[in-house]
Amino acid sequence: MVKIFSGFFLLNGKHITWDFNPGKCVLPEGMEEGDSVEVIVVGSYEDEEVQALQVEVVKADGEVLTHQPSGTPLHITIEANGVPPVEAGLRLKEFGANPVKKPHNIEAKAGFFEVPPRD
């Protein structure tokens, strides 16, 4: 299997991308696949094409992650109509998010999105 990206995977099938780097992606320092994290929803962004939630990820040691190594805010893409899902993070980075009235927590697990190798 080829690891396409690392991230945090929610029980509902959604994910938060950490490192999109096919074949070379890594988890945050000190984390292993399967580690549990707490995800805090802190903001939201929506326009005619994109809907996303800005999040913070709290590691077991208490460190709070807010951005991917590339500088893109950590987020969950809810919808991307007619545009690639990566657009959600780019728009959050450019325009920011509206703070949520009541932040809420979601459990997730660190891991990798993998696909079979191409022949």
Coordinates of C-alpha atoms in Angstrom, one line a residue:
M1 CA 0.0 0.0 0.0
V2 CA 1.1 3.6 -0.7
K3 CA 0.5 6.2 2.0
I4 CA -1.1 9.2 0.3
F5 CA -1.6 11.5 3.3
S6 CA -1.5 11.3 7.1
G7 CA -4.2 12.8 9.3
F8 CA -6.8 12.3 11.9
F9 CA -9.8 10.1 11.1
L10 CA -13.2 10.6 12.7
L11 CA -15.8 7.9 13.3
N12 CA -18.2 9.4 10.7
G13 CA -15.7 8.8 7.9
K14 CA -14.5 12.4 7.7
H15 CA -10.8 13.3 8.2
I16 CA -8.4 16.1 8.9
T17 CA -5.3 16.0 6.6
W18 CA -2.0 16.6 8.4
D19 CA 0.6 15.9 5.7
F20 CA -0.4 15.4 2.0
N21 CA 2.8 13.9 0.6
P22 CA 2.2 10.7 -1.4
G23 CA 4.7 8.0 -0.5
K24 CA 6.5 10.2 2.1
C25 CA 3.8 11.5 4.5
V26 CA 4.4 11.5 8.2
L27 CA 2.4 12.0 11.4
P28 CA 3.2 14.8 13.8
E29 CA 6.3 14.3 15.9
G30 CA 5.7 11.9 18.8
M31 CA 2.6 10.3 17.3
E32 CA 2.0 6.8 16.0
E33 CA -0.7 5.3 13.8
G34 CA -3.8 4.6 16.0
D35 CA -3.1 7.2 18.6
S36 CA -6.3 8.9 19.9
V37 CA -6.6 12.7 19.7
E38 CA -9.2 15.2 20.7
V39 CA -10.5 17.4 17.9
I40 CA -12.0 20.8 18.9
V41 CA -14.2 22.5 16.3
V42 CA -13.4 26.2 16.7
G43 CA -14.6 27.8 13.5
S44 CA -16.6 27.5 10.3
Y45 CA -16.3 28.7 6.7
E46 CA -18.9 28.6 4.0
D47 CA -19.3 30.1 0.5
E48 CA -21.2 29.0 -2.6
E49 CA -18.7 26.1 -3.3
V50 CA -17.1 25.2 0.0
Q51 CA -18.2 24.3 3.5
A52 CA -15.5 23.5 6.2
L53 CA -14.9 23.4 9.9
Q54 CA -11.7 24.8 11.3
V55 CA -10.3 22.6 14.1
E56 CA -7.6 22.2 16.6
V57 CA -6.1 18.8 17.4
V58 CA -5.0 18.0 20.9
K59 CA -2.3 15.3 21.2
A60 CA -2.1 13.0 24.3
D61 CA 0.8 15.1 25.7
G62 CA -1.4 18.2 25.6
E63 CA 0.2 19.8 22.5
V64 CA -2.3 21.6 20.4
L65 CA -1.9 21.5 16.6
T66 CA -3.6 24.3 14.6
H67 CA -2.0 24.1 11.1
Q68 CA -0.6 21.6 8.7
P69 CA 3.1 21.8 8.2
S70 CA 2.3 23.7 5.0
G71 CA 0.7 26.5 7.1
T72 CA -2.9 25.6 6.1
P73 CA -5.3 25.7 9.0
L74 CA -6.4 22.2 10.2
H75 CA -10.0 21.6 9.0
I76 CA -12.7 19.2 8.1
T77 CA -14.0 19.6 4.6
I78 CA -17.8 19.2 4.7
E79 CA -18.6 20.0 1.1
A80 CA -16.7 21.0 -2.0
N81 CA -19.0 21.6 -4.9
G82 CA -17.3 21.6 -8.3
V83 CA -13.8 22.3 -6.7
P84 CA -11.2 20.0 -5.3
P85 CA -11.5 19.4 -1.5
V86 CA -8.1 21.1 -0.9
E87 CA -9.9 24.3 -1.8
A88 CA -11.5 24.3 1.7
G89 CA -8.1 24.7 3.4
L90 CA -6.9 27.3 0.9
R91 CA -10.0 29.4 1.5
L92 CA -9.7 29.1 5.3
K93 CA -6.1 30.2 5.0
E94 CA -7.0 33.2 2.8
F95 CA -10.3 34.4 4.3
G96 CA -10.3 32.9 7.9
A97 CA -13.2 31.3 9.7
N98 CA -16.1 32.5 11.7
P99 CA -15.7 31.4 15.4
V100 CA -18.3 28.9 16.5
K101 CA -20.5 30.0 19.4
K102 CA -19.8 26.8 21.4
P103 CA -16.7 24.8 20.5
H104 CA -17.3 21.1 20.7
N105 CA -15.0 18.1 20.8
I106 CA -14.8 15.0 18.6
E107 CA -12.6 12.0 19.0
A108 CA -10.3 10.9 16.2
K109 CA -7.4 8.5 15.5
A110 CA -4.1 9.3 13.9
G111 CA -3.4 7.3 10.7
F112 CA -2.8 7.2 7.0
F113 CA -4.9 7.1 3.9
E114 CA -3.5 4.4 1.7
V115 CA -4.1 3.1 -1.8
P116 CA -2.7 0.0 -3.6
P117 CA 0.5 0.7 -5.6
R118 CA 0.1 1.3 -9.3
D119 CA 1.4 -1.4 -11.6

